[in-house]
JSON list of C-alpha atoms in Angstrom, two decimals:
[
{"chain": "A", "resi": 1, "resn": "UNK", "atom": "CA", "xyz": [-27.03, 2.14, 28.46]},
{"chain": "A", "resi": 2, "resn": "UNK", "atom": "CA", "xyz": [-30.66, 1.65, 27.54]},
{"chain": "A", "resi": 3, "resn": "UNK", "atom": "CA", "xyz": [-30.96, -1.51, 25.40]},
{"chain": "A", "resi": 4, "resn": "UNK", "atom": "CA", "xyz": [-33.82, -0.32, 23.19]},
{"chain": "A", "resi": 5, "resn": "UNK", "atom": "CA", "xyz": [-33.69, -1.32, 19.53]},
{"chain": "A", "resi": 6, "resn": "UNK", "atom": "CA", "xyz": [-33.79, 2.42, 18.88]},
{"chain": "A", "resi": 7, "resn": "UNK", "atom": "CA", "xyz": [-30.69, 3.23, 20.98]},
{"chain": "A", "resi": 8, "resn": "UNK", "atom": "CA", "xyz": [-28.23, 3.35, 18.07]},
{"chain": "A", "resi": 9, "resn": "UNK", "atom": "CA", "xyz": [-30.66, 5.22, 15.78]},
{"chain": "A", "resi": 10, "resn": "UNK", "atom": "CA", "xyz": [-31.09, 7.69, 18.67]},
{"chain": "A", "resi": 11, "resn": "UNK", "atom": "CA", "xyz": [-27.31, 8.15, 18.92]},
{"chain": "A", "resi": 12, "resn": "UNK", "atom": "CA", "xyz": [-27.01, 8.65, 15.18]},
{"chain": "A", "resi": 13, "resn": "UNK", "atom": "CA", "xyz": [-29.90, 11.08, 15.02]},
{"chain": "A", "resi": 14, "resn": "UNK", "atom": "CA", "xyz": [-28.53, 13.08, 17.95]},
{"chain": "A", "resi": 15, "resn": "UNK", "atom": "CA", "xyz": [-25.10, 13.08, 16.28]},
{"chain": "A", "resi": 16, "resn": "UNK", "atom": "CA", "xyz": [-26.57, 14.35, 12.99]},
{"chain": "A", "resi": 17, "resn": "UNK", "atom": "CA", "xyz": [-28.53, 17.07, 14.76]},
{"chain": "A", "resi": 18, "resn": "UNK", "atom": "CA", "xyz": [-25.50, 18.14, 16.81]},
{"chain": "A", "resi": 19, "resn": "UNK", "atom": "CA", "xyz": [-23.36, 18.31, 13.66]},
{"chain": "A", "resi": 20, "resn": "UNK", "atom": "CA", "xyz": [-26.07, 20.33, 11.87]},
{"chain": "A", "resi": 21, "resn": "UNK", "atom": "CA", "xyz": [-26.26, 22.85, 14.69]},
{"chain": "A", "resi": 22, "resn": "UNK", "atom": "CA", "xyz": [-22.48, 23.21, 15.12]},
{"chain": "A", "resi": 23, "resn": "UNK", "atom": "CA", "xyz": [-21.61, 23.09, 11.40]},
{"chain": "A", "resi": 24, "resn": "UNK", "atom": "CA", "xyz": [-24.75, 24.17, 9.50]},
{"chain": "A", "resi": 25, "resn": "UNK", "atom": "CA", "xyz": [-23.04, 24.21, 6.09]},
{"chain": "A", "resi": 26, "resn": "UNK", "atom": "CA", "xyz": [-21.35, 20.83, 6.45]},
{"chain": "A", "resi": 27, "resn": "UNK", "atom": "CA", "xyz": [-22.33, 17.91, 4.25]},
{"chain": "A", "resi": 28, "resn": "UNK", "atom": "CA", "xyz": [-23.07, 15.01, 6.58]},
{"chain": "A", "resi": 29, "resn": "UNK", "atom": "CA", "xyz": [-22.78, 11.74, 4.71]},
{"chain": "A", "resi": 30, "resn": "UNK", "atom": "CA", "xyz": [-22.55, 8.07, 5.52]},
{"chain": "A", "resi": 31, "resn": "UNK", "atom": "CA", "xyz": [-18.75, 8.11, 5.82]},
{"chain": "A", "resi": 32, "resn": "UNK", "atom": "CA", "xyz": [-18.89, 10.85, 8.42]},
{"chain": "A", "resi": 33, "resn": "UNK", "atom": "CA", "xyz": [-21.51, 8.95, 10.42]},
{"chain": "A", "resi": 34, "resn": "UNK", "atom": "CA", "xyz": [-19.48, 5.73, 10.28]},
{"chain": "A", "resi": 35, "resn": "UNK", "atom": "CA", "xyz": [-16.27, 7.43, 11.43]},
{"chain": "A", "resi": 36, "resn": "UNK", "atom": "CA", "xyz": [-17.89, 9.55, 14.16]},
{"chain": "A", "resi": 37, "resn": "UNK", "atom": "CA", "xyz": [-19.66, 6.51, 15.60]},
{"chain": "A", "resi": 38, "resn": "UNK", "atom": "CA", "xyz": [-16.34, 4.65, 15.45]},
{"chain": "A", "resi": 39, "resn": "UNK", "atom": "CA", "xyz": [-14.76, 7.44, 17.52]},
{"chain": "A", "resi": 40, "resn": "UNK", "atom": "CA", "xyz": [-17.61, 7.10, 20.04]},
{"chain": "A", "resi": 41, "resn": "UNK", "atom": "CA", "xyz": [-16.94, 3.35, 20.13]},
{"chain": "A", "resi": 42, "resn": "UNK", "atom": "CA", "xyz": [-13.27, 3.98, 20.91]},
{"chain": "A", "resi": 43, "resn": "UNK", "atom": "CA", "xyz": [-14.33, 6.16, 23.83]},
{"chain": "A", "resi": 44, "resn": "UNK", "atom": "CA", "xyz": [-16.32, 3.24, 25.20]},
{"chain": "A", "resi": 45, "resn": "UNK", "atom": "CA", "xyz": [-19.69, 4.90, 24.78]},
{"chain": "A", "resi": 46, "resn": "UNK", "atom": "CA", "xyz": [-21.06, 2.05, 22.68]},
{"chain": "A", "resi": 47, "resn": "UNK", "atom": "CA", "xyz": [-19.97, -1.43, 21.69]},
{"chain": "A", "resi": 48, "resn": "UNK", "atom": "CA", "xyz": [-20.13, -1.84, 17.92]},
{"chain": "A", "resi": 49, "resn": "UNK", "atom": "CA", "xyz": [-17.96, -4.17, 15.85]},
{"chain": "A", "resi": 50, "resn": "UNK", "atom": "CA", "xyz": [-15.96, -2.66, 13.02]},
{"chain": "A", "resi": 51, "resn": "UNK", "atom": "CA", "xyz": [-13.84, -4.12, 10.25]},
{"chain": "A", "resi": 52, "resn": "UNK", "atom": "CA", "xyz": [-11.46, -2.39, 7.84]},
{"chain": "A", "resi": 53, "resn": "UNK", "atom": "CA", "xyz": [-13.01, -1.16, 4.62]},
{"chain": "A", "resi": 54, "resn": "UNK", "atom": "CA", "xyz": [-11.81, 1.04, 1.76]},
{"chain": "A", "resi": 55, "resn": "UNK", "atom": "CA", "xyz": [-12.88, 4.24, 3.54]},
{"chain": "A", "resi": 56, "resn": "UNK", "atom": "CA", "xyz": [-11.58, 3.05, 6.91]},
{"chain": "A", "resi": 57, "resn": "UNK", "atom": "CA", "xyz": [-13.39, 1.30, 9.75]},
{"chain": "A", "resi": 58, "resn": "UNK", "atom": "CA", "xyz": [-16.88, 0.19, 8.75]},
{"chain": "A", "resi": 59, "resn": "UNK", "atom": "CA", "xyz": [-19.75, -1.39, 10.68]},
{"chain": "A", "resi": 60, "resn": "UNK", "atom": "CA", "xyz": [-22.86, -2.99, 9.23]},
{"chain": "A", "resi": 61, "resn": "UNK", "atom": "CA", "xyz": [-24.51, -2.28, 12.62]},
{"chain": "A", "resi": 62, "resn": "UNK", "atom": "CA", "xyz": [-24.10, 1.46, 12.01]},
{"chain": "A", "resi": 63, "resn": "UNK", "atom": "CA", "xyz": [-25.54, 1.13, 8.50]},
{"chain": "A", "resi": 64, "resn": "UNK", "atom": "CA", "xyz": [-28.50, -0.80, 9.91]},
{"chain": "A", "resi": 65, "resn": "UNK", "atom": "CA", "xyz": [-29.05, 1.78, 12.67]},
{"chain": "A", "resi": 66, "resn": "UNK", "atom": "CA", "xyz": [-28.87, 4.61, 10.13]},
{"chain": "A", "resi": 67, "resn": "UNK", "atom": "CA", "xyz": [-31.43, 2.83, 7.95]},
{"chain": "A", "resi": 68, "resn": "UNK", "atom": "CA", "xyz": [-33.69, 2.35, 10.98]},
{"chain": "A", "resi": 69, "resn": "UNK", "atom": "CA", "xyz": [-33.35, 6.04, 11.84]},
{"chain": "A", "resi": 70, "resn": "UNK", "atom": "CA", "xyz": [-34.39, 6.88, 8.29]},
{"chain": "A", "resi": 71, "resn": "UNK", "atom": "CA", "xyz": [-37.29, 4.39, 8.27]},
{"chain": "A", "resi": 72, "resn": "UNK", "atom": "CA", "xyz": [-38.69, 5.82, 11.51]},
{"chain": "A", "resi": 73, "resn": "UNK", "atom": "CA", "xyz": [-38.53, 9.36, 10.14]},
{"chain": "A", "resi": 74, "resn": "UNK", "atom": "CA", "xyz": [-35.80, 10.60, 12.47]},
{"chain": "A", "resi": 75, "resn": "UNK", "atom": "CA", "xyz": [-33.37, 11.37, 9.63]},
{"chain": "A", "resi": 76, "resn": "UNK", "atom": "CA", "xyz": [-33.61, 11.95, 5.92]},
{"chain": "A", "resi": 77, "resn": "UNK", "atom": "CA", "xyz": [-30.95, 10.54, 3.59]},
{"chain": "A", "resi": 78, "resn": "UNK", "atom": "CA", "xyz": [-30.65, 11.90, 0.05]},
{"chain": "A", "resi": 79, "resn": "UNK", "atom": "CA", "xyz": [-28.21, 10.99, -2.70]},
{"chain": "A", "resi": 80, "resn": "UNK", "atom": "CA", "xyz": [-27.04, 13.84, -4.91]},
{"chain": "A", "resi": 81, "resn": "UNK", "atom": "CA", "xyz": [-25.13, 12.86, -8.06]},
{"chain": "A", "resi": 82, "resn": "UNK", "atom": "CA", "xyz": [-21.45, 13.84, -8.00]},
{"chain": "A", "resi": 83, "resn": "UNK", "atom": "CA", "xyz": [-21.79, 15.05, -4.40]},
{"chain": "A", "resi": 84, "resn": "UNK", "atom": "CA", "xyz": [-22.70, 12.01, -2.31]},
{"chain": "A", "resi": 85, "resn": "UNK", "atom": "CA", "xyz": [-25.12, 11.45, 0.54]},
{"chain": "A", "resi": 86, "resn": "UNK", "atom": "CA", "xyz": [-26.73, 14.24, 2.55]},
{"chain": "A", "resi": 87, "resn": "UNK", "atom": "CA", "xyz": [-28.16, 13.24, 5.92]},
{"chain": "A", "resi": 88, "resn": "UNK", "atom": "CA", "xyz": [-30.38, 15.61, 7.92]},
{"chain": "A", "resi": 89, "resn": "UNK", "atom": "CA", "xyz": [-32.22, 15.15, 11.18]},
{"chain": "A", "resi": 90, "resn": "UNK", "atom": "CA", "xyz": [-35.94, 15.77, 10.93]},
{"chain": "A", "resi": 91, "resn": "UNK", "atom": "CA", "xyz": [-38.18, 17.73, 13.27]},
{"chain": "A", "resi": 92, "resn": "UNK", "atom": "CA", "xyz": [-39.78, 15.70, 16.04]},
{"chain": "A", "resi": 93, "resn": "UNK", "atom": "CA", "xyz": [-36.57, 13.92, 17.04]},
{"chain": "A", "resi": 94, "resn": "UNK", "atom": "CA", "xyz": [-36.87, 14.86, 20.70]},
{"chain": "A", "resi": 95, "resn": "UNK", "atom": "CA", "xyz": [-40.26, 13.29, 21.10]},
{"chain": "A", "resi": 96, "resn": "UNK", "atom": "CA", "xyz": [-39.16, 10.12, 19.33]},
{"chain": "A", "resi": 97, "resn": "UNK", "atom": "CA", "xyz": [-35.69, 9.25, 20.57]},
{"chain": "A", "resi": 98, "resn": "UNK", "atom": "CA", "xyz": [-33.98, 11.79, 22.82]},
{"chain": "A", "resi": 99, "resn": "UNK", "atom": "CA", "xyz": [-35.28, 10.19, 26.02]},
{"chain": "A", "resi": 100, "resn": "UNK", "atom": "CA", "xyz": [-33.15, 7.13, 25.16]},
{"chain": "A", "resi": 101, "resn": "UNK", "atom": "CA", "xyz": [-29.92, 9.12, 25.66]},
{"chain": "A", "resi": 102, "resn": "UNK", "atom": "CA", "xyz": [-28.52, 10.16, 29.00]},
{"chain": "A", "resi": 103, "resn": "UNK", "atom": "CA", "xyz": [-26.51, 13.32, 29.65]},
{"chain": "A", "resi": 104, "resn": "UNK", "atom": "CA", "xyz": [-23.19, 11.44, 29.55]},
{"chain": "A", "resi": 105, "resn": "UNK", "atom": "CA", "xyz": [-23.97, 10.10, 26.07]},
{"chain": "A", "resi": 106, "resn": "UNK", "atom": "CA", "xyz": [-25.06, 13.54, 24.85]},
{"chain": "A", "resi": 107, "resn": "UNK", "atom": "CA", "xyz": [-21.87, 15.02, 26.30]},
{"chain": "A", "resi": 108, "resn": "UNK", "atom": "CA", "xyz": [-19.67, 12.44, 24.54]},
{"chain": "A", "resi": 109, "resn": "UNK", "atom": "CA", "xyz": [-21.40, 13.16, 21.24]},
{"chain": "A", "resi": 110, "resn": "UNK", "atom": "CA", "xyz": [-20.96, 16.91, 21.76]},
{"chain": "A", "resi": 111, "resn": "UNK", "atom": "CA", "xyz": [-17.26, 16.38, 22.55]},
{"chain": "A", "resi": 112, "resn": "UNK", "atom": "CA", "xyz": [-16.66, 14.24, 19.44]},
{"chain": "A", "resi": 113, "resn": "UNK", "atom": "CA", "xyz": [-18.48, 16.82, 17.29]},
{"chain": "A", "resi": 114, "resn": "UNK", "atom": "CA", "xyz": [-16.44, 19.65, 18.80]},
{"chain": "A", "resi": 115, "resn": "UNK", "atom": "CA", "xyz": [-13.14, 17.79, 18.33]},
{"chain": "A", "resi": 116, "resn": "UNK", "atom": "CA", "xyz": [-13.69, 16.15, 14.93]},
{"chain": "A", "resi": 117, "resn": "UNK", "atom": "CA", "xyz": [-16.88, 17.62, 13.44]},
{"chain": "A", "resi": 118, "resn": "UNK", "atom": "CA", "xyz": [-15.14, 20.28, 11.38]},
{"chain": "A", "resi": 119, "resn": "UNK", "atom": "CA", "xyz": [-13.04, 17.73, 9.50]},
{"chain": "A", "resi": 120, "resn": "UNK", "atom": "CA", "xyz": [-13.78, 16.57, 5.97]},
{"chain": "A", "resi": 121, "resn": "UNK", "atom": "CA", "xyz": [-14.87, 12.97, 5.41]},
{"chain": "A", "resi": 122, "resn": "UNK", "atom": "CA", "xyz": [-11.50, 12.00, 3.91]},
{"chain": "A", "resi": 123, "resn": "UNK", "atom": "CA", "xyz": [-9.72, 13.44, 6.96]},
{"chain": "A", "resi": 124, "resn": "UNK", "atom": "CA", "xyz": [-12.02, 11.52, 9.31]},
{"chain": "A", "resi": 125, "resn": "UNK", "atom": "CA", "xyz": [-11.34, 8.41, 7.25]},
{"chain": "A", "resi": 126, "resn": "UNK", "atom": "CA", "xyz": [-7.58, 8.80, 7.68]},
{"chain": "A", "resi": 127, "resn": "UNK", "atom": "CA", "xyz": [-7.90, 9.46, 11.42]},
{"chain": "A", "resi": 128, "resn": "UNK", "atom": "CA", "xyz": [-10.26, 6.53, 11.99]},
{"chain": "A", "resi": 129, "resn": "UNK", "atom": "CA", "xyz": [-8.02, 4.25, 9.91]},
{"chain": "A", "resi": 130, "resn": "UNK", "atom": "CA", "xyz": [-5.00, 5.28, 11.97]},
{"chain": "A", "resi": 131, "resn": "UNK", "atom": "CA", "xyz": [-6.83, 4.65, 15.23]},
{"chain": "A", "resi": 132, "resn": "UNK", "atom": "CA", "xyz": [-8.13, 1.30, 13.97]},
{"chain": "A", "resi": 133, "resn": "UNK", "atom": "CA", "xyz": [-4.62, 0.20, 12.98]},
{"chain": "A", "resi": 134, "resn": "UNK", "atom": "CA", "xyz": [-3.17, 1.34, 16.29]},
{"chain": "A", "resi": 135, "resn": "UNK", "atom": "CA", "xyz": [-5.79, -0.37, 18.42]},
{"chain": "A", "resi": 136, "resn": "UNK", "atom": "CA", "xyz": [-6.24, -3.59, 16.42]},
{"chain": "A", "resi": 137, "resn": "UNK", "atom": "CA", "xyz": [-2.71, -4.20, 15.17]},
{"chain": "A", "resi": 138, "resn": "UNK", "atom": "CA", "xyz": [-0.65, -2.26, 17.73]},
{"chain": "A", "resi": 139, "resn": "UNK", "atom": "CA", "xyz": [1.15, -0.34, 15.01]},
{"chain": "A", "resi": 140, "resn": "UNK", "atom": "CA", "xyz": [3.52, 2.17, 16.61]},
{"chain": "A", "resi": 141, "resn": "UNK", "atom": "CA", "xyz": [3.27, 5.87, 15.73]},
{"chain": "A", "resi": 142, "resn": "UNK", "atom": "CA", "xyz": [6.50, 5.84, 13.72]},
{"chain": "A", "resi": 143, "resn": "UNK", "atom": "CA", "xyz": [5.05, 3.22, 11.32]},
{"chain": "A", "resi": 144, "resn": "UNK", "atom": "CA", "xyz": [1.48, 4.46, 11.29]},
{"chain": "A", "resi": 145, "resn": "UNK", "atom": "CA", "xyz": [1.78, 6.83, 8.32]},
{"chain": "A", "resi": 146, "resn": "UNK", "atom": "CA", "xyz": [3.30, 4.09, 6.15]},
{"chain": "A", "resi": 147, "resn": "UNK", "atom": "CA", "xyz": [0.56, 1.65, 7.17]},
{"chain": "A", "resi": 148, "resn": "UNK", "atom": "CA", "xyz": [-2.17, 4.17, 6.33]},
{"chain": "A", "resi": 149, "resn": "UNK", "atom": "CA", "xyz": [-0.46, 5.00, 3.03]},
{"chain": "A", "resi": 150, "resn": "UNK", "atom": "CA", "xyz": [-0.47, 1.28, 2.15]},
{"chain": "A", "resi": 151, "resn": "UNK", "atom": "CA", "xyz": [-4.25, 1.27, 2.61]},
{"chain": "A", "resi": 152, "resn": "UNK", "atom": "CA", "xyz": [-4.83, 4.74, 1.13]},
{"chain": "A", "resi": 153, "resn": "UNK", "atom": "CA", "xyz": [-2.18, 5.26, -1.57]},
{"chain": "A", "resi": 154, "resn": "UNK", "atom": "CA", "xyz": [-4.07, 8.21, -3.03]},
{"chain": "A", "resi": 155, "resn": "UNK", "atom": "CA", "xyz": [-2.80, 10.37, -0.13]},
{"chain": "A", "resi": 156, "resn": "UNK", "atom": "CA", "xyz": [0.77, 11.55, 0.30]},
{"chain": "A", "resi": 157, "resn": "UNK", "atom": "CA", "xyz": [2.68, 10.76, 3.47]},
{"chain": "A", "resi": 158, "resn": "UNK", "atom": "CA", "xyz": [2.81, 14.48, 4.28]},
{"chain": "A", "resi": 159, "resn": "UNK", "atom": "CA", "xyz": [-0.96, 14.83, 3.89]},
{"chain": "A", "resi": 160, "resn": "UNK", "atom": "CA", "xyz": [-1.56, 11.81, 6.15]},
{"chain": "A", "resi": 161, "resn": "UNK", "atom": "CA", "xyz": [0.86, 13.20, 8.73]},
{"chain": "A", "resi": 162, "resn": "UNK", "atom": "CA", "xyz": [-0.83, 16.62, 8.68]},
{"chain": "A", "resi": 163, "resn": "UNK", "atom": "CA", "xyz": [-4.29, 15.07, 9.09]},
{"chain": "A", "resi": 164, "resn": "UNK", "atom": "CA", "xyz": [-3.17, 12.85, 11.97]},
{"chain": "A", "resi": 165, "resn": "UNK", "atom": "CA", "xyz": [-1.57, 15.83, 13.70]},
{"chain": "A", "resi": 166, "resn": "UNK", "atom": "CA", "xyz": [-4.65, 17.98, 13.04]},
{"chain": "A", "resi": 167, "resn": "UNK", "atom": "CA", "xyz": [-6.79, 15.27, 14.63]},
{"chain": "A", "resi": 168, "resn": "UNK", "atom": "CA", "xyz": [-4.47, 15.02, 17.64]},
{"chain": "A", "resi": 169, "resn": "UNK", "atom": "CA", "xyz": [-3.55, 11.43, 16.80]},
{"chain": "A", "resi": 170, "resn": "UNK", "atom": "CA", "xyz": [0.13, 12.13, 16.26]},
{"chain": "A", "resi": 171, "resn": "UNK", "atom": "CA", "xyz": [2.21, 14.85, 17.80]},
{"chain": "A", "resi": 172, "resn": "UNK", "atom": "CA", "xyz": [5.47, 15.97, 16.24]},
{"chain": "A", "resi": 173, "resn": "UNK", "atom": "CA", "xyz": [6.35, 12.88, 14.23]}
]
């Protein structure tokens, strides 16, 4: 992987653009970026540290990279009251950052977008939380829904189960 300071902003910008193309009506916010980058981290594409946060796994490194992408003009981030953040890639991305990504990285991003890009941010949050708990605390599948419910009591056990199954994290629990 290229070690440029702009590597992670390039990944984020490419992710945003890929999401925009595949799901043009989707609201792409900070939670979606955090969770999608976490999924890329789990696949070994990048090495970013995460800790558990209210909305699931969170990384200050991702926040910093997103801010750098915004400051360099690669993405635009807008806050809309009662709706949240809206992140869009801006024209000129290819000239600025795309050369920092190889075909394998682009393929991994495309695969993550295809698999998880259609999910809502709360669904991604549940999936990422489940994966974080499984990988960091070795929680078995049969106890995973209860563990997620302890962290996210606003969701029913059935809803959590459906989301985990929808995301391919659990099968027939």
